[in-house]
Short mmCIF file of C-alpha atoms in Angstrom, two decimals:
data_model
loop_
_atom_site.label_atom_id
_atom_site.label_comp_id
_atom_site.label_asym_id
_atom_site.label_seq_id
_atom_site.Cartn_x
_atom_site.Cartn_y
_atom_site.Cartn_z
CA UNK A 1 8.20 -31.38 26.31
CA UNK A 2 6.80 -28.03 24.51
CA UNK A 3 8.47 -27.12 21.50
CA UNK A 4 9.43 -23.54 21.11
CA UNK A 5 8.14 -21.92 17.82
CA UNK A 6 10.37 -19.97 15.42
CA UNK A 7 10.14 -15.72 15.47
CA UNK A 8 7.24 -14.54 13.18
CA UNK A 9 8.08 -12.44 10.84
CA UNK A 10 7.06 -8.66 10.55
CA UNK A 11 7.57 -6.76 7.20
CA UNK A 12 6.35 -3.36 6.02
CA UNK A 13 8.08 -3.10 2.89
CA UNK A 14 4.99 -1.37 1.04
CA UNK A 15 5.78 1.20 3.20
CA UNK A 16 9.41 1.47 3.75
CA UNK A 17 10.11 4.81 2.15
CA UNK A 18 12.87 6.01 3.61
CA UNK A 19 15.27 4.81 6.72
CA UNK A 20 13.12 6.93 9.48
CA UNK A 21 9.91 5.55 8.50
CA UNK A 22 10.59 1.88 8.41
CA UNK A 23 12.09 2.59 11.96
CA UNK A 24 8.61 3.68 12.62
CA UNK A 25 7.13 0.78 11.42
CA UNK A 26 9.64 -1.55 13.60
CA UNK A 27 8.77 0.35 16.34
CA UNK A 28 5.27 -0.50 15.90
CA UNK A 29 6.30 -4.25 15.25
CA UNK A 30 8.04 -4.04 18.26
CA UNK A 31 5.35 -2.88 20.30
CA UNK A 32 2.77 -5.76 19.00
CA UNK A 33 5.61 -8.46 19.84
CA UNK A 34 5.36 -7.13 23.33
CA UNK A 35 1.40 -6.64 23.60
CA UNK A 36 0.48 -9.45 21.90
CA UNK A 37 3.51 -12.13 23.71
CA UNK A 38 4.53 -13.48 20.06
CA UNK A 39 8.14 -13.39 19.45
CA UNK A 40 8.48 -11.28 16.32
CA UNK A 41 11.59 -10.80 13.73
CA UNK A 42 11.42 -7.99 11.71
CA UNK A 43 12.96 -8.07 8.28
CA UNK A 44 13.35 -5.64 5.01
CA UNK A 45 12.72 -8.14 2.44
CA UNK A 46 13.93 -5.31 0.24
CA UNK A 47 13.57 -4.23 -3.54
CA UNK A 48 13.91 -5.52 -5.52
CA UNK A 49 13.19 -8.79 -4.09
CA UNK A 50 9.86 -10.29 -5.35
CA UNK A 51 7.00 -9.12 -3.16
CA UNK A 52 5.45 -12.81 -3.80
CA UNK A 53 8.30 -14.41 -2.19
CA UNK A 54 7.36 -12.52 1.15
CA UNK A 55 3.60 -13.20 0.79
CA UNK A 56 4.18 -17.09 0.16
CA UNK A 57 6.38 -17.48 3.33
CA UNK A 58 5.35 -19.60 6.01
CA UNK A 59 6.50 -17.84 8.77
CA UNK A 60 4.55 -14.27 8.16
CA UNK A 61 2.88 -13.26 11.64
CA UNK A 62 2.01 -9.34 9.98
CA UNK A 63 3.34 -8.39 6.93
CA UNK A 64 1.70 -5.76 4.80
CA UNK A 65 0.10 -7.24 1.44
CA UNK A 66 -1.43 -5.02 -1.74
CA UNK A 67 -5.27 -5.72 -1.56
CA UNK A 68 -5.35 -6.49 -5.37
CA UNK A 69 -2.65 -9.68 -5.35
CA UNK A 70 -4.56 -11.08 -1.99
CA UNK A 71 -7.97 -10.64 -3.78
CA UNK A 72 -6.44 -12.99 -6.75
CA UNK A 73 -5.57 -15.56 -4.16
CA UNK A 74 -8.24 -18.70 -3.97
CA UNK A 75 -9.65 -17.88 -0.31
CA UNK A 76 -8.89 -21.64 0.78
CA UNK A 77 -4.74 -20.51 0.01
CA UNK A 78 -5.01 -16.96 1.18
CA UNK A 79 -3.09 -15.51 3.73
CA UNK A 80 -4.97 -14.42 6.93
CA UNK A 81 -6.11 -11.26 7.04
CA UNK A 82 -5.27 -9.45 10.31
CA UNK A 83 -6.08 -5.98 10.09
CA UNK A 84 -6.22 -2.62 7.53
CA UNK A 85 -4.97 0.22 8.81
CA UNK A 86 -7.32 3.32 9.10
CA UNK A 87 -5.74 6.83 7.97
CA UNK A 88 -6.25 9.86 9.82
CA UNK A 89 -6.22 11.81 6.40
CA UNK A 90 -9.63 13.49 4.98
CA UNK A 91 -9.35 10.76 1.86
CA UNK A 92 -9.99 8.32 4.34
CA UNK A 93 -13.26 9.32 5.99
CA UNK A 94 -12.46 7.51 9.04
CA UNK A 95 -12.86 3.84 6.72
CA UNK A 96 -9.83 1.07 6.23
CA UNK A 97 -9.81 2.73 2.63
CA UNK A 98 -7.05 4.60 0.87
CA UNK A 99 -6.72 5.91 -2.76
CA UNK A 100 -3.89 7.28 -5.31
CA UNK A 101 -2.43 10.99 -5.71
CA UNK A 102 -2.10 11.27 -9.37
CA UNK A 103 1.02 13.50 -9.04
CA UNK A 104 3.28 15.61 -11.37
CA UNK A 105 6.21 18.24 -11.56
CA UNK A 106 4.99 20.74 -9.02
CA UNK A 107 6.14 23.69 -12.24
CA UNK A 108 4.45 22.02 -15.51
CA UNK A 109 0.96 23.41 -15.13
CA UNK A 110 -1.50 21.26 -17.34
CA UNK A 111 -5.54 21.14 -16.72
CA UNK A 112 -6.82 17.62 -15.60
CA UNK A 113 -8.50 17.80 -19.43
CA UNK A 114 -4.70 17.63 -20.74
CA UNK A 115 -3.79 14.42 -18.58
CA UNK A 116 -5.37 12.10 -21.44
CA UNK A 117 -2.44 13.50 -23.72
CA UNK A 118 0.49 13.15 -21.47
CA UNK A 119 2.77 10.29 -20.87
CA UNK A 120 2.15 8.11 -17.21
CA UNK A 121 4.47 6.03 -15.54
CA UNK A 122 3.31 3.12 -13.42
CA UNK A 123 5.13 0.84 -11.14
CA UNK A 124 3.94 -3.09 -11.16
CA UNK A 125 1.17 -4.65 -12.20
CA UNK A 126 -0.07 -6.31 -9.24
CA UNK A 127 -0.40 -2.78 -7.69
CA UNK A 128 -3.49 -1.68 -6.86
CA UNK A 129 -1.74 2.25 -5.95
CA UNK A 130 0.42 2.55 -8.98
CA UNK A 131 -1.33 0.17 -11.57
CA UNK A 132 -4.73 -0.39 -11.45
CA UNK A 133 -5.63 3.13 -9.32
CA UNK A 134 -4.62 5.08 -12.58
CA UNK A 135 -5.61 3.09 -15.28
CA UNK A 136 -9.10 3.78 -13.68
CA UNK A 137 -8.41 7.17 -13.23
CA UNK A 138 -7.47 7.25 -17.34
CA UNK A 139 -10.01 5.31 -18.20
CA UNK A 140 -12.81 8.12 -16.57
CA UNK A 141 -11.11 11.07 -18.57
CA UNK A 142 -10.02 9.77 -21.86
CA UNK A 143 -13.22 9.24 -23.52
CA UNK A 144 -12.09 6.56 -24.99
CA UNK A 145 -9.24 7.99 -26.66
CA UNK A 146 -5.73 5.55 -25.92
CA UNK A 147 -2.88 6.39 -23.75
CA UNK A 148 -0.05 8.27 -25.29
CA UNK A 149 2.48 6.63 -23.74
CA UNK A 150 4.04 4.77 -20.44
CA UNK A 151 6.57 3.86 -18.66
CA UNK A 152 6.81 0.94 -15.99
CA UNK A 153 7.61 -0.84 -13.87
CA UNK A 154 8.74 1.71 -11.79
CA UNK A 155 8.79 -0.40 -8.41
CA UNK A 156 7.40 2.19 -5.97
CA UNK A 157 6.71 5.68 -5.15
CA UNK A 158 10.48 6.64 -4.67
CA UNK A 159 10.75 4.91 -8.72
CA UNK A 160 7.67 7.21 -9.60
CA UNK A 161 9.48 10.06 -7.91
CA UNK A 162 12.56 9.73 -9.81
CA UNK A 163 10.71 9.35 -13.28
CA UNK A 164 8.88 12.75 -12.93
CA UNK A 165 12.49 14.61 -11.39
CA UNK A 166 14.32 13.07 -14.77
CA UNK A 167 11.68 14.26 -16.76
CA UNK A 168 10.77 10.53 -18.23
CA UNK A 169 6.82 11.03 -17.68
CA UNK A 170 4.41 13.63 -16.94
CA UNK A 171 2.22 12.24 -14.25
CA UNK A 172 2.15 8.88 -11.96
CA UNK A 173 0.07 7.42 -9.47
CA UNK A 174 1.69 7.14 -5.65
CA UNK A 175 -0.12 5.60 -2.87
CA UNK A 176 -2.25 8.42 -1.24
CA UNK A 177 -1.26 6.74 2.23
CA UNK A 178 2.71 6.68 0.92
CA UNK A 179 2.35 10.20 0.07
CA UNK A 180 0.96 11.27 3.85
CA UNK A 181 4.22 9.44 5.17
CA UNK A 182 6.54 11.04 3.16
CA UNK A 183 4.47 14.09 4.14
CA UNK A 184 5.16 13.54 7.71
CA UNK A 185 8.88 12.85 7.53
CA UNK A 186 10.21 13.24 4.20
CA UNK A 187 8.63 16.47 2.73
CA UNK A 188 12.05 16.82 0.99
CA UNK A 189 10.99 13.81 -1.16
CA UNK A 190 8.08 15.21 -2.37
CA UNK A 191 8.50 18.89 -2.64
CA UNK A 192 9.07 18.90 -6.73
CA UNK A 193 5.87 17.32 -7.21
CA UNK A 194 1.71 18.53 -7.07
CA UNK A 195 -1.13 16.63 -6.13
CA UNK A 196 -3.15 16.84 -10.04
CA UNK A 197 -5.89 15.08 -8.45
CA UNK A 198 -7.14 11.74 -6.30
CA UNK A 199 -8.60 8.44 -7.69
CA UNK A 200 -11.70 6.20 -6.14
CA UNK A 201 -10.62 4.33 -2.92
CA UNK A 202 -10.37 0.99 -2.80
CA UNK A 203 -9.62 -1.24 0.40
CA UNK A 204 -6.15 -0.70 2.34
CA UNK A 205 -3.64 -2.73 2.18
CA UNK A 206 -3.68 -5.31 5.00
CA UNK A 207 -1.37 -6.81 7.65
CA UNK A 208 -1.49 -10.84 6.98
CA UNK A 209 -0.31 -13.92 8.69
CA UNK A 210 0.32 -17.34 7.06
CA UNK A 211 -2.03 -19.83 7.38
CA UNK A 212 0.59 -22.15 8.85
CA UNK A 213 1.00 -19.72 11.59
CA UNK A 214 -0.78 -21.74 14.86
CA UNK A 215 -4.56 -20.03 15.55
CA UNK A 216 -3.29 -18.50 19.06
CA UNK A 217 -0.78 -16.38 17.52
CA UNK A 218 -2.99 -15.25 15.31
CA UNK A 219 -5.89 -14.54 17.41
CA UNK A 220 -3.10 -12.82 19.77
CA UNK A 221 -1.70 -10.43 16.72
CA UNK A 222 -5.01 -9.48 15.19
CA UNK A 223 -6.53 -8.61 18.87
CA UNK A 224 -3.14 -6.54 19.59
CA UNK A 225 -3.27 -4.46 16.62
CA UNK A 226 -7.34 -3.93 16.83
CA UNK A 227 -7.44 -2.96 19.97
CA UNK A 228 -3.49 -0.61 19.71
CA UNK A 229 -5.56 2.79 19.46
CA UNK A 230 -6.88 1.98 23.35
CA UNK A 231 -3.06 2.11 24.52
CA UNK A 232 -0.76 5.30 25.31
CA UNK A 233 2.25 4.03 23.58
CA UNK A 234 0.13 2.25 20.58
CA UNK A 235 -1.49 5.45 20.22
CA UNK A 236 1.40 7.33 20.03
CA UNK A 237 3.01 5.07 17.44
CA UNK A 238 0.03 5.05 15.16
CA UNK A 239 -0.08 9.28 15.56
CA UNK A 240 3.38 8.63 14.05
CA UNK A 241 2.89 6.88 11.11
CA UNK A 242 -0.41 9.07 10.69
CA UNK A 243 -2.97 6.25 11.76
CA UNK A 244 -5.73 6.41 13.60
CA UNK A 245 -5.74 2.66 14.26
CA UNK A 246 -6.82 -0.79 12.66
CA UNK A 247 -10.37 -2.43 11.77
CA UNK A 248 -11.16 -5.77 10.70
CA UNK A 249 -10.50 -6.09 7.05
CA UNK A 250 -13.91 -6.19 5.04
CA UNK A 251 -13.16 -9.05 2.79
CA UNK A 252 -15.89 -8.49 0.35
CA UNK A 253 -14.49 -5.10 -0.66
CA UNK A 254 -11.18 -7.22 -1.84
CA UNK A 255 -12.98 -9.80 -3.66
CA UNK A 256 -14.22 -6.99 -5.74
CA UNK A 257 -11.24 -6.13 -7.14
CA UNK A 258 -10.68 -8.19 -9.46
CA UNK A 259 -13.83 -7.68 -11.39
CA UNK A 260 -12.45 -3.28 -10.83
CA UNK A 261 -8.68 -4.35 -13.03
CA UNK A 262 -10.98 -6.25 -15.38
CA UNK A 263 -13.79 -3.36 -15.99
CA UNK A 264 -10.49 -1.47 -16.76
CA UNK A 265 -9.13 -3.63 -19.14
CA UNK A 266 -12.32 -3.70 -20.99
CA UNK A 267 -12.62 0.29 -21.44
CA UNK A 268 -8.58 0.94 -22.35
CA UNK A 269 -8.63 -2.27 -24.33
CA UNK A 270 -5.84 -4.03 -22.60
CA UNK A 271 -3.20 -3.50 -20.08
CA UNK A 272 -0.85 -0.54 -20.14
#
């Protein structure tokens, strides 16, 4: 008798900015249950539940996961990596890569020189986007001098958003990749605000399975999403979210990361 496995889960929740573009992402979830034959649920998992409860469930089949959190995993207990999406931005340079917009009100006009003096809003952490991306970014410009003052958590690029439209900080960090979705669908979102400039890339967020998840299914998702550029529709749903498709995650490039948040910590002296 052959026992029927439970749906894997699907989960884009890094990305979920708005209604229309997490039904973008489930249409692309939708699309790998049926390319791949693995019976796929796809849930919210929304703020501001923990992110760590979705990455610890046993029952992910491709759920998006910050690069800096999965590098901080012991690789015996990480989840497996599946597959980084590849941006069809100019930031991107055709690599699994993807970098932070450090953004302000699009009408308070300040030279990059000034940024050192203003106040920054960040929004967890365990962010590589809106933590770790600008405290680098600070850390190149300030010459040493200290941060004048922030504000966090924030959550997300919509909590970023809101900060700067209220007037709470001067300049945050959103996801370079967030920003080119709301771009595509929600310029509304983002019309208040200016790009003041672009930090170092660092490796994409990845889609990840659990390790509990049987090897077939696995093998099955990661070949499905590698190989999505090749098809009509897959192409078409990756032109949608602004993707040009999926590569193999280069895990090396993760496992540097840590060493990246702890350089940073040694030049600002601490955490924000």
């Amino acid at each position: 008798m052959t026992t029927r496995l439970s749906p894997a889960i699907a989960c884009s929740r890094m990305y979920n900015l708005s209604p229309k573009i997490s039904g973008l992402w489930d249409r692309l979830f939708h699309w790998l249950s049926s390319q791949s034959g693995i019976d796929i649920e796809v849930i919210l998992h929304a703020a501001p539940a923990p992110l760590s409860e979705l990455w610890s469930r046993p029952d992910m089949g491709a759920v998006f996961m910050c690069g800096f959190p999965f590098s901080r995993v012991a690789a015996a207990e990480r989840p497996v990596p599946l597959a980084a999406p590849v941006s069809l931005a100019d930031w991107a340079k055709g690599q699994p890569v993807y970098a932070s917009h450090i953004v302000a009100a699009r009408d308070k006009l300040f030279a990059e020189a000034d940024l050192a003096t203003l106040r920054w809003g960040w929004t967890v952490r365990d962010s590589q986007s809106g933590y770790n991306a600008p405290r680098e970014f600070f850390a190149e410009i300030a010459n040493g001098r200290s941060v004048r003052e922030t504000t966090g958590p924030l959550l997300n690029p919509r909590g970023v958003v809101e900060a700067i439209r209220t007037g709470a900080i001067d300049v945050g960090a959103i996801d370079a990749y967030a920003y080119q979705l709301l771009e595509l669908h929600e310029p509304d979102m983002i019309a208040p605000l200016r790009i003041v400039a672009t930090t170092r890339p660092a490796p994409f967020p990845l889609l990840v399975a659990a390790r509990q998840q049987p090897s077939e299914r696995i093998n099955a998702l990661q070949a499905a999403l590698l190989e999505a550029h090749r098809s009509p529709e897959g192409h078409d749903i990756l032109s949608s979210l602004g993707l040009a498709g999926f590569a193999k995650p280069d895990i090396a490039a993760y496992d540097r990361l840590p060493a990246r948040a702890k350089a940073i910590d040694d030049l600002l002296g601490g955490p924000w």
